[in-house]
Structure formats: structure tokens, C-alpha cells
Coordinates of C-alpha atoms in Angstrom, one line a residue:
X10 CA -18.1 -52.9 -22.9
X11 CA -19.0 -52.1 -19.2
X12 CA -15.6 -51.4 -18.6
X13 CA -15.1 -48.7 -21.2
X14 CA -18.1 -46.9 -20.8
X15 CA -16.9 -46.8 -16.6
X16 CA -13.8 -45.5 -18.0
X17 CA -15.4 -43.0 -20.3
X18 CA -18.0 -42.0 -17.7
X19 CA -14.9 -41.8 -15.2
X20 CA -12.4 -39.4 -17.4
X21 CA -15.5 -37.1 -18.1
X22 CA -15.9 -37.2 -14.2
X23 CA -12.7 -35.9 -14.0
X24 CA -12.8 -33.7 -16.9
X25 CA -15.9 -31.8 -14.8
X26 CA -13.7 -31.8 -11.9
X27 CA -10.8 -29.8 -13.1
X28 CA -13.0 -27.2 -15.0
X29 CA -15.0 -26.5 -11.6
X30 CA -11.8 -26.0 -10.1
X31 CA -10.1 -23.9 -12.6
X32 CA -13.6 -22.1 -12.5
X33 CA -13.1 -22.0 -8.4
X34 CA -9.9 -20.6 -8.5
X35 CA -10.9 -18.1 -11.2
X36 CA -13.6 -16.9 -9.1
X37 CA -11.6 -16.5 -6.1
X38 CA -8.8 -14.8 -7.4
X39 CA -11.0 -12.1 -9.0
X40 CA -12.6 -12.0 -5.5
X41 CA -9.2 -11.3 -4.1
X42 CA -8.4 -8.7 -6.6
X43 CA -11.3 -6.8 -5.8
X44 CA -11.0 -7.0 -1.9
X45 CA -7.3 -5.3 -2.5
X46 CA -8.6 -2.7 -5.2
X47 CA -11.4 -1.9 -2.4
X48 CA -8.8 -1.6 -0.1
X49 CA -6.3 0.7 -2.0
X50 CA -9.5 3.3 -2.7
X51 CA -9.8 3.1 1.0
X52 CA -6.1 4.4 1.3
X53 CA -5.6 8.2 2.1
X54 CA -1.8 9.3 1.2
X55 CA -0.8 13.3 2.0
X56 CA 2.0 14.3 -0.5
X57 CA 4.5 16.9 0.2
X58 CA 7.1 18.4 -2.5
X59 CA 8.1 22.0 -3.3
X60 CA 8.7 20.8 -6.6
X61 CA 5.5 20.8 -9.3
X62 CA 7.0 18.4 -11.3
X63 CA 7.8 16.2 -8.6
X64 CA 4.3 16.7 -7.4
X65 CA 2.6 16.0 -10.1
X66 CA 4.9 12.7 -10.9
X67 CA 4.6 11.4 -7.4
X68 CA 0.4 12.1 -7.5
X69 CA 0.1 10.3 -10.6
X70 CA 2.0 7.2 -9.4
X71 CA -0.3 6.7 -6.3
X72 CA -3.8 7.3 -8.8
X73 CA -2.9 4.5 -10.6
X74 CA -2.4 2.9 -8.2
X75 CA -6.2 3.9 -7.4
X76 CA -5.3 5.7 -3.8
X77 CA -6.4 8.6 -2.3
X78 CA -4.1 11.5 -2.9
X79 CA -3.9 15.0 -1.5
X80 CA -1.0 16.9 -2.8
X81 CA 0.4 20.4 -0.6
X82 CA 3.5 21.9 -1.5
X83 CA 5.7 23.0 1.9
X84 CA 6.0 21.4 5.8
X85 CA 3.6 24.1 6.5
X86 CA 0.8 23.5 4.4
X87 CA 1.1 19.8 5.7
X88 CA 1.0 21.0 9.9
X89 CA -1.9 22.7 8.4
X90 CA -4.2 20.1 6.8
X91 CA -3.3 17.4 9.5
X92 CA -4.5 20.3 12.2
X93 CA -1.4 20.8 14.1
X94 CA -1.0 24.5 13.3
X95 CA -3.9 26.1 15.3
X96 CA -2.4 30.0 14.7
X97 CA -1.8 29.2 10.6
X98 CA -3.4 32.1 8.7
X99 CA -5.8 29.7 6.4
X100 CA -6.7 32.9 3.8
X101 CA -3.5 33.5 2.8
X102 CA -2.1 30.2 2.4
X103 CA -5.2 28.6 0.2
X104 CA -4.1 30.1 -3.1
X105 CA -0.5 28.8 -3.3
X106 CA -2.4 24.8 -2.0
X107 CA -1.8 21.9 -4.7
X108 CA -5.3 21.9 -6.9
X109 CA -5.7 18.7 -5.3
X110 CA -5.3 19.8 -2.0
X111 CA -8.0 21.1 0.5
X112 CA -8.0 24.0 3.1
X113 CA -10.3 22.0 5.4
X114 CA -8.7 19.3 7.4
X115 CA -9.0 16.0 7.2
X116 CA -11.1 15.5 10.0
X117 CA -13.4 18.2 8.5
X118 CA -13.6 16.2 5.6
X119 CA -14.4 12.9 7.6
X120 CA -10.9 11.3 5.7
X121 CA -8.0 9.9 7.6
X122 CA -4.7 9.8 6.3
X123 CA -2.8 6.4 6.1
X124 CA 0.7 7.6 4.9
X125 CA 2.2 10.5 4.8
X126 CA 4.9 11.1 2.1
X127 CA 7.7 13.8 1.9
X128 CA 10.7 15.1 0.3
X129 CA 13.6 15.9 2.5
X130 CA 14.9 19.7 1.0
X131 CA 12.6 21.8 1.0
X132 CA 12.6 25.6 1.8
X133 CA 11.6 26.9 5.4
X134 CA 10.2 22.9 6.9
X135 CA 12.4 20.1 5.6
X136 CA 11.2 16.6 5.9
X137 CA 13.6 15.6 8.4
X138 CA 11.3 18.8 10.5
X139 CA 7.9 17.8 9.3
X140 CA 8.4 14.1 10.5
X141 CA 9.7 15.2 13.9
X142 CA 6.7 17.4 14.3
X143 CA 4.1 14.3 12.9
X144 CA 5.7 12.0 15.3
X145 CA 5.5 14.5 18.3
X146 CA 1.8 15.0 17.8
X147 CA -1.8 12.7 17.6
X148 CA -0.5 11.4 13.7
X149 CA 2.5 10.2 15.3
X150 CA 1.1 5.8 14.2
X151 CA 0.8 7.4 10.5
X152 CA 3.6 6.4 8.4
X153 CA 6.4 8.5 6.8
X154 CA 8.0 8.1 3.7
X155 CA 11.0 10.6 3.1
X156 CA 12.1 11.2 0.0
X157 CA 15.1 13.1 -1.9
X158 CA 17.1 13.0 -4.4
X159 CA 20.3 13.0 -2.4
X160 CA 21.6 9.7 -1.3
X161 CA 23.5 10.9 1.8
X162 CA 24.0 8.2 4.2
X163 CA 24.0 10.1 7.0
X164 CA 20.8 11.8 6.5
X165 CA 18.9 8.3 5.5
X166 CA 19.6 6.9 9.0
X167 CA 18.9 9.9 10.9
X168 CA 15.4 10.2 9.1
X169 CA 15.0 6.3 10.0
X170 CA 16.3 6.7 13.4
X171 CA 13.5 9.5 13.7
X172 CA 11.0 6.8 12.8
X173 CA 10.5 7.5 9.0
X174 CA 9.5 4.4 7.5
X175 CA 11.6 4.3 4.5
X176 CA 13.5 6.7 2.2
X177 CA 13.2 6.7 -1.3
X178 CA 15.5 8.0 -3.4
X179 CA 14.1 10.0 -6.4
X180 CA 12.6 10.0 -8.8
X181 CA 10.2 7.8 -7.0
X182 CA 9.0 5.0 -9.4
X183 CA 6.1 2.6 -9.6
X184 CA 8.1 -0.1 -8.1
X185 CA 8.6 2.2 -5.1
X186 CA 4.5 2.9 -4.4
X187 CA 4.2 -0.7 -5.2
X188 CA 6.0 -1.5 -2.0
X189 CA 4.1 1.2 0.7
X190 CA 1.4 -1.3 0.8
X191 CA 2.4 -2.9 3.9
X192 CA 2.6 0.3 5.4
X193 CA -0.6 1.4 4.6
X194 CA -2.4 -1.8 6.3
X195 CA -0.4 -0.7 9.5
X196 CA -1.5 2.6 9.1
X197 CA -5.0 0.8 9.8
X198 CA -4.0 0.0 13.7
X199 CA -4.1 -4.1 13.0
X200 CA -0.7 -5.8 12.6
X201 CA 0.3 -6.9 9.3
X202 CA -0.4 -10.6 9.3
X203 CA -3.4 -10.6 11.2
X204 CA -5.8 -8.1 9.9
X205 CA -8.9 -9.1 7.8
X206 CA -7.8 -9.5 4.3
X207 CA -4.7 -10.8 5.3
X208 CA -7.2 -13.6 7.0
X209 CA -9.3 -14.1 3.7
X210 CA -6.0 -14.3 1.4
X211 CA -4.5 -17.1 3.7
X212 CA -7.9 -18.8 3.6
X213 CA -7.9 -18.3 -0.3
X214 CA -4.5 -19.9 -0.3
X215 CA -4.9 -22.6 1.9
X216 CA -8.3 -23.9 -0.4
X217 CA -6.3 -23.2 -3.5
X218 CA -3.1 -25.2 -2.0
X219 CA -5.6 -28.2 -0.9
X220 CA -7.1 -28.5 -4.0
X221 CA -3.7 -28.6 -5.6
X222 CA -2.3 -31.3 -3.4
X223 CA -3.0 -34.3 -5.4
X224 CA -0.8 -32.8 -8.0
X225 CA 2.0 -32.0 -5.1
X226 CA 2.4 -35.2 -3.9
X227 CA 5.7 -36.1 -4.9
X228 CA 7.1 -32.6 -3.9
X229 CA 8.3 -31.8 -0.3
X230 CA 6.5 -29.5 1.3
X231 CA 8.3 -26.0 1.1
X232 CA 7.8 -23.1 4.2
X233 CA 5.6 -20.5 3.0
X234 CA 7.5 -17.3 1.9
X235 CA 8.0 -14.8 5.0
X236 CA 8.5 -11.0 4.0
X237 CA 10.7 -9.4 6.4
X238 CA 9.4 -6.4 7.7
X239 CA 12.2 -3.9 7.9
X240 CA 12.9 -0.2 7.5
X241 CA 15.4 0.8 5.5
X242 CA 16.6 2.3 2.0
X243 CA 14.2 1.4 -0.3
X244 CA 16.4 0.1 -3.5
X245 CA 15.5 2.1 -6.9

């Protein structure tokens, strides 16, 4: 009799046990979540595109994924909001803005822009211009995305030799936005890999994967993933 209520004491032990930790995990996962939704409202991306529909497309991608978006629709109105053209008649440029745009800059507005994102043909400043000039000037550690709806080889690597950081071929899908996160935690000035939530995920992993290991024991351990960090053609 002493031995059955020990056993039944003991599987209700262990019973406990796995609902704590499925209630553990639970709570750190949602704790996660919230750290990288934090973190995405925190993101600041500038949005260039003659076209209105492709404007609008590309805005709504990055709101759901709940960042920051200012919208401007020529190189020009880009120089202007990032400050680099002192002489840029502000009046008569701040009716034809995106309605999501702002005349003042962002360092008027206290905001700093993490990415910058731009199609390649547009009339008077291309892309391939408008990244020359960003990387010449104080933005030059702010990402560049390129974007067109050309796939011409030779225009890809000369934007990537220029030091965009990918080039997306349109139309630019969720997928695509999906995959700028990693350059808008450089965009931060910490390497990826070593900045703060980077830090609390691999402690979040490492509590989740020892409290795990009892049911790992008969599998060999496996090297943690490693994402390579290149630039190149994004695949659509």
C-alpha cells in the first residue's frame, strides 16, 4: 500500500512538473515575442518609389510588420528628409511628399532611420545615385535595400559592389521585409550576435534546451543553426 501511494504521490510530482514547465516556456516565449514586437516599433525604415502603387504596397508590407514607415516619392525628396540637401527649396517640394512623409527631418523629429529602402529607376536620382550619395555622407552605416523590377545582373552587383545591402526584385513581398530584420539590428551600431536581445534569446534557449535535456538523451547533440550573413540577391 506504501508503495502505491509513493507511486501515485510520485506521477502527480511529475505531473506538476511538466505543467510548470510547459507554463515556463509559455511565459518565456510570450516574453520573447514581445521584446521583438518592441523592437520592430522601434524600427525607422525611409521608402523611396516614384510609383504610388508601389508605394503604397511596399508601406503596407513594413506596417504589418508594425515598423516605422516614412514614404517620399524621388532621390530628392530622400537627400532632403535625411538633411543632405542644405540649398533644397523645402515650400515647393512639400505638396508633391508621400502623406506619410514629413518636411522636417529626421533629426527634427528626434527619429533615426534604420534602413533605407529604394527602387532603382526612377526619374532624375536613380537608386544606384541615391545610395552613392547615403554612403558618401553621415547615413553612410544605414542600410540600403534596392529594389526594381528589372533583374539585370549587371546592375545587381554594381548596386552590391556600392554597398547596397540586398536587391529585391519586385514586387517586394512579405517574405522579403521578413528578411531585413537582420539589417535593421545592424542599423543599431551592435553586431548581430551580440546585441541585447540577441543575448536574452540565447539565454531563453539555453533554459528551454536544459529543461528539455532529459527528453534529449538518446540524441546526439546537433551544432546550433548558423545564418550566414551575406549580401546578395534576395530570392522572390
Amino acid at each position: 500500500m506504501e508503495v502505491t501511494e509513493s507511486s501515485v504521490e510520485s506521477t502527480q510530482q511529475e505531473k506538476q512538473q511538466r505543467q510548470e514547465e510547459k507554463e515556463r516556456q509559455r511565459k518565456e516565449e510570450q516574453e520573447e515575442e514581445r521584446r521583438e514586437e518592441q523592437q520592430q516599433h522601434h524600427f525607422h525604415v525611409l521608402a523611396v518609389d516614384d510609383s504610388v502603387i508601389d508605394r503604397k504596397l511596399l508601406e503596407r508590407l513594413l506596417r504589418v510588420s508594425s515598423y516605422r514607415v516614412t514614404c517620399v516619392d524621388s532621390g530628392d525628396k530622400a537627400l532632403e528628409y535625411l538633411g543632405l540637401l542644405d540649398d533644397f527649396d523645402n515650400d515647393s517640394s512639400s505638396s508633391s511628399a508621400s502623406s506619410s512623409s514629413s518636411s522636417q527631418s529626421p533629426q527634427q523629429e528626434g527619429l533615426k532611420v534604420n534602413l533605407i529602402m529604394t527602387d532603382y529607376c526612377m526619374p532624375g536620382m536613380t537608386g544606384y545615385d541615391l545610395l552613392k550619395r547615403v554612403k558618401g555622407s553621415s547615413w553612410k552605416d544605414v542600410p540600403v535595400v534596392v529594389m526594381s523590377s528589372e533583374n539585370i545582373p549587371s546592375r545587381i552587383s554594381m548596386c552590391l559592389e556600392e554597398g547596397a545591402e540586398e536587391f529585391l526584385l519586385k514586387p517586394v513581398r512579405q517574405s522579403d521585409v521578413e528578411k531585413l530584420q537582420q539589417h535593421l539590428v545592424k542599423s543599431l551600431g551592435l553586431p548581430i550576435g551580440d546585441n541585447l536581445d540577441d543575448r536574452d534569446n540565447n539565454n531563453t534557449k539555453t533554459n528551454i534546451n536544459h529543461n528539455n535535456l532529459s527528453k534529449r538523451k538518446a540524441m546526439s547533440p546537433e551544432p546550433p543553426e548558423r545564418i550566414p550573413k551575406l549580401k546578395g540577391l534576395a530570392i522572390v
